[in-house]
Amino acid sequence: MKNLTFESAIFDSEASAPSAAMRERVWSNLETRIQKRHWLTTLNVWLAGVSLVSLVSLGSFYFTPRIQTEIATADLSHQLTDLDQSFTSDPLWQEVEAL
């Protein structure tokens, strides 16, 4: 066994090489970080999906009644136009207007 001094420990490549335990701890920490990032990425993707579904659902709740109202209004307007045309073409209505 070598008798190491402070100076020899600094310059000795064998003494400055990381030990197997140190390398194992570094790899373990790296694996833990990768697992945490994978978990966080999975969580972020899941939350983004939930947000997208929520926005689509809210959009459909907002726009569906508006679209149905516009269709109903257009249909009612068309029916009133037809009704107005049927009244004005009716001979009895023309007599009433003439009075």
XYZ file of N, CA and C in Angstrom:
297
model
N 0.850 -1.177 0.000
C 0.000 0.000 0.000
C 0.892 1.235 0.000
N 0.458 2.193 -0.784
C 1.220 3.434 -0.889
C 0.957 4.316 0.310
N 1.938 5.065 0.648
C 1.791 6.078 1.678
C 1.487 7.385 0.954
N 0.202 7.826 0.993
C -0.227 8.993 0.227
C -0.112 10.260 1.063
N 0.437 11.261 0.454
C 0.440 12.591 1.056
C -0.581 13.432 0.290
N -0.787 14.626 0.765
C -1.745 15.509 0.121
C -1.362 15.775 -1.328
N -0.089 16.077 -1.569
C 0.385 16.377 -2.916
C 0.305 15.158 -3.826
N 0.667 13.997 -3.317
C 0.628 12.800 -4.160
C -0.809 12.395 -4.468
N -1.743 12.646 -3.551
C -3.147 12.313 -3.802
C -3.720 13.194 -4.898
N -3.272 14.436 -4.982
C -3.764 15.339 -6.013
C -3.267 14.903 -7.380
N -2.014 14.516 -7.490
C -1.424 14.200 -8.786
C -1.505 12.728 -9.160
N -1.861 11.890 -8.247
C -1.924 10.466 -8.532
C -3.258 10.151 -9.227
N -3.199 9.634 -10.442
C -4.422 9.380 -11.205
C -5.259 8.289 -10.558
N -4.596 7.341 -9.909
C -5.336 6.263 -9.267
C -6.142 6.782 -8.085
N -5.576 7.701 -7.356
C -6.266 8.258 -6.191
C -7.400 9.185 -6.601
N -7.279 9.833 -7.757
C -8.320 10.781 -8.158
C -9.429 10.132 -8.976
N -9.273 8.875 -9.353
C -10.325 8.195 -10.124
C -11.531 7.942 -9.225
N -12.743 8.093 -9.769
C -13.923 7.857 -8.932
C -14.044 6.378 -8.572
N -14.485 6.139 -7.382
C -14.635 4.762 -6.921
C -15.888 4.146 -7.539
N -15.959 2.832 -7.430
C -17.128 2.124 -7.973
C -18.397 2.557 -7.246
N -18.305 2.779 -5.953
C -19.475 3.216 -5.181
C -19.930 4.597 -5.627
N -18.952 5.466 -5.900
C -19.278 6.818 -6.362
C -19.959 6.764 -7.734
N -19.397 5.947 -8.648
C -20.015 5.810 -9.966
C -21.426 5.242 -9.865
N -21.620 4.272 -8.991
C -22.941 3.676 -8.803
C -23.935 4.710 -8.275
N -23.491 5.544 -7.343
C -24.365 6.578 -6.797
C -24.737 7.604 -7.872
N -23.770 7.981 -8.714
C -24.045 8.931 -9.793
C -25.049 8.335 -10.771
N -24.858 7.063 -11.164
C -25.804 6.422 -12.090
C -27.185 6.288 -11.473
N -27.224 5.976 -10.193
C -28.505 5.857 -9.499
C -29.237 7.195 -9.497
N -28.491 8.276 -9.189
C -29.099 9.611 -9.205
C -29.595 9.974 -10.600
N -28.813 9.613 -11.615
C -29.208 9.889 -12.990
C -30.473 9.121 -13.371
N -30.528 7.844 -12.989
C -31.729 7.046 -13.262
C -32.947 7.619 -12.557
N -32.760 8.073 -11.318
C -33.866 8.669 -10.564
C -34.363 9.935 -11.256
N -33.442 10.758 -11.726
C -33.844 11.983 -12.448
C -34.586 11.657 -13.726
N -34.111 10.653 -14.450
C -34.781 10.261 -15.691
C -36.185 9.756 -15.391
N -36.335 8.949 -14.340
C -37.661 8.448 -13.977
C -38.592 9.581 -13.570
N -38.062 10.562 -12.827
C -38.886 11.708 -12.433
C -39.306 12.518 -13.656
N -38.375 12.724 -14.577
C -38.721 13.472 -15.787
C -39.735 12.718 -16.625
N -39.576 11.400 -16.699
C -40.540 10.596 -17.454
C -41.926 10.714 -16.811
N -41.963 10.650 -15.483
C -43.220 10.762 -14.776
C -43.837 12.141 -14.996
N -43.016 13.199 -14.917
C -43.516 14.556 -15.129
C -43.980 14.762 -16.568
N -43.253 14.174 -17.516
C -43.672 14.285 -18.915
C -45.013 13.592 -19.116
N -45.160 12.413 -18.538
C -46.435 11.693 -18.632
C -47.553 12.507 -18.010
N -47.290 13.105 -16.863
C -48.291 13.938 -16.196
C -48.652 15.151 -17.057
N -47.657 15.794 -17.647
C -47.917 16.956 -18.501
C -48.744 16.584 -19.717
N -48.429 15.464 -20.338
C -49.201 15.021 -21.507
C -50.633 14.709 -21.095
N -50.802 14.047 -19.971
C -52.138 13.708 -19.499
C -52.938 14.983 -19.194
N -52.310 15.954 -18.524
C -52.995 17.211 -18.214
C -53.336 17.992 -19.483
N -52.449 17.952 -20.465
C -52.738 18.632 -21.731
C -53.936 17.975 -22.413
N -54.016 16.651 -22.373
C -55.165 15.954 -22.954
C -56.458 16.300 -22.244
N -56.421 16.336 -20.929
C -57.618 16.696 -20.153
C -58.037 18.124 -20.467
N -57.067 19.019 -20.585
C -57.376 20.414 -20.911
C -58.009 20.532 -22.290
N -57.477 19.794 -23.242
C -58.018 19.832 -24.597
C -59.451 19.310 -24.623
N -59.698 18.202 -23.956
C -61.053 17.653 -23.899
C -61.993 18.631 -23.209
N -61.525 19.280 -22.153
C -62.357 20.258 -21.446
C -62.699 21.440 -22.344
N -61.712 21.931 -23.082
C -61.967 23.062 -23.979
C -62.958 22.685 -25.079
N -62.811 21.499 -25.629
C -63.743 21.055 -26.671
C -65.146 20.914 -26.094
N -65.240 20.347 -24.896
C -66.550 20.194 -24.264
C -67.192 21.546 -23.980
N -66.410 22.461 -23.409
C -66.957 23.791 -23.128
C -67.339 24.509 -24.416
N -66.528 24.345 -25.444
C -66.848 24.955 -26.734
C -68.141 24.421 -27.298
N -68.340 23.112 -27.170
C -69.579 22.546 -27.699
C -70.782 23.014 -26.887
N -70.602 23.163 -25.567
C -71.707 23.668 -24.749
C -72.009 25.128 -25.081
N -71.003 25.877 -25.477
C -71.195 27.288 -25.799
C -71.764 27.469 -27.210
N -71.194 26.754 -28.178
C -71.563 27.000 -29.564
C -72.806 26.235 -30.014
N -73.063 25.059 -29.467
C -74.217 24.274 -29.903
C -75.532 25.025 -29.707
N -75.803 25.605 -28.528
C -77.063 26.352 -28.391
C -77.133 27.560 -29.337
N -75.981 28.214 -29.566
C -75.982 29.364 -30.481
C -76.329 28.928 -31.894
N -75.737 27.837 -32.322
C -76.008 27.330 -33.671
C -77.463 26.906 -33.783
N -77.952 26.207 -32.763
C -79.360 25.788 -32.790
C -80.284 26.998 -32.791
N -79.940 28.054 -32.053
C -80.750 29.266 -32.030
C -80.752 29.943 -33.394
N -79.584 29.999 -34.031
C -79.511 30.612 -35.357
C -80.315 29.807 -36.374
N -80.259 28.503 -36.287
C -81.044 27.659 -37.203
C -82.530 27.872 -36.949
N -82.915 27.883 -35.672
C -84.328 28.082 -35.344
C -84.788 29.461 -35.796
N -83.965 30.476 -35.626
C -84.317 31.830 -36.051
C -84.461 31.901 -37.562
N -83.524 31.288 -38.277
C -83.603 31.285 -39.739
C -84.846 30.531 -40.209
N -85.142 29.411 -39.540
C -86.323 28.633 -39.909
C -87.595 29.425 -39.617
N -87.644 30.088 -38.474
C -88.807 30.896 -38.120
C -88.972 32.065 -39.089
N -87.867 32.691 -39.446
C -87.912 33.793 -40.402
C -88.442 33.308 -41.749
N -87.995 32.140 -42.163
C -88.473 31.574 -43.431
C -89.976 31.261 -43.354
N -90.400 30.711 -42.221
C -91.822 30.406 -42.055
C -92.662 31.677 -42.052
N -92.166 32.743 -41.403
C -92.916 34.001 -41.386
C -93.009 34.613 -42.778
N -91.922 34.485 -43.548
C -91.951 34.989 -44.922
C -92.981 34.229 -45.739
N -93.002 32.903 -45.582
C -94.004 32.092 -46.294
C -95.410 32.460 -45.864
N -95.588 32.683 -44.554
C -96.899 33.041 -44.034
C -97.329 34.403 -44.577
N -96.396 35.340 -44.615
C -96.697 36.667 -45.140
C -97.085 36.589 -46.615
N -96.366 35.774 -47.387
C -96.684 35.625 -48.807
C -98.043 34.948 -48.998
N -98.354 33.988 -48.121
C -99.654 33.313 -48.270
C -100.794 34.265 -47.915
N -100.582 35.160 -46.926
C -101.614 36.130 -46.589
C -101.807 37.134 -47.715
N -100.712 37.638 -48.249
C -100.851 38.673 -49.272
C -101.422 38.132 -50.568
N -101.264 36.848 -50.809
C -101.833 36.291 -52.042
C -103.276 35.816 -51.853
N -103.751 35.807 -50.635
C -105.124 35.361 -50.363
C -106.110 36.459 -50.791
N -107.140 36.093 -51.573
C -108.097 37.101 -52.046
C -108.839 37.794 -50.897
N -109.143 37.069 -49.842
C -109.839 37.665 -48.709
C -108.970 38.742 -48.061
N -107.679 38.490 -47.933
C -106.759 39.475 -47.368
C -106.670 40.707 -48.258
N -106.680 40.509 -49.556
C -106.626 41.645 -50.481
C -107.879 42.510 -50.346
N -109.029 41.888 -50.092
C -110.258 42.664 -49.873
C -110.154 43.458 -48.581
N -109.557 42.849 -47.531
C -109.409 43.545 -46.247
C -108.472 44.750 -46.415
N -107.419 44.580 -47.173
C -106.492 45.680 -47.398
C -107.139 46.792 -48.224
N -108.030 46.406 -49.110
C -108.679 47.391 -49.962
C -109.628 48.265 -49.146
N -110.143 47.757 -48.061
C -111.072 48.540 -47.238
C -110.300 49.570 -46.503
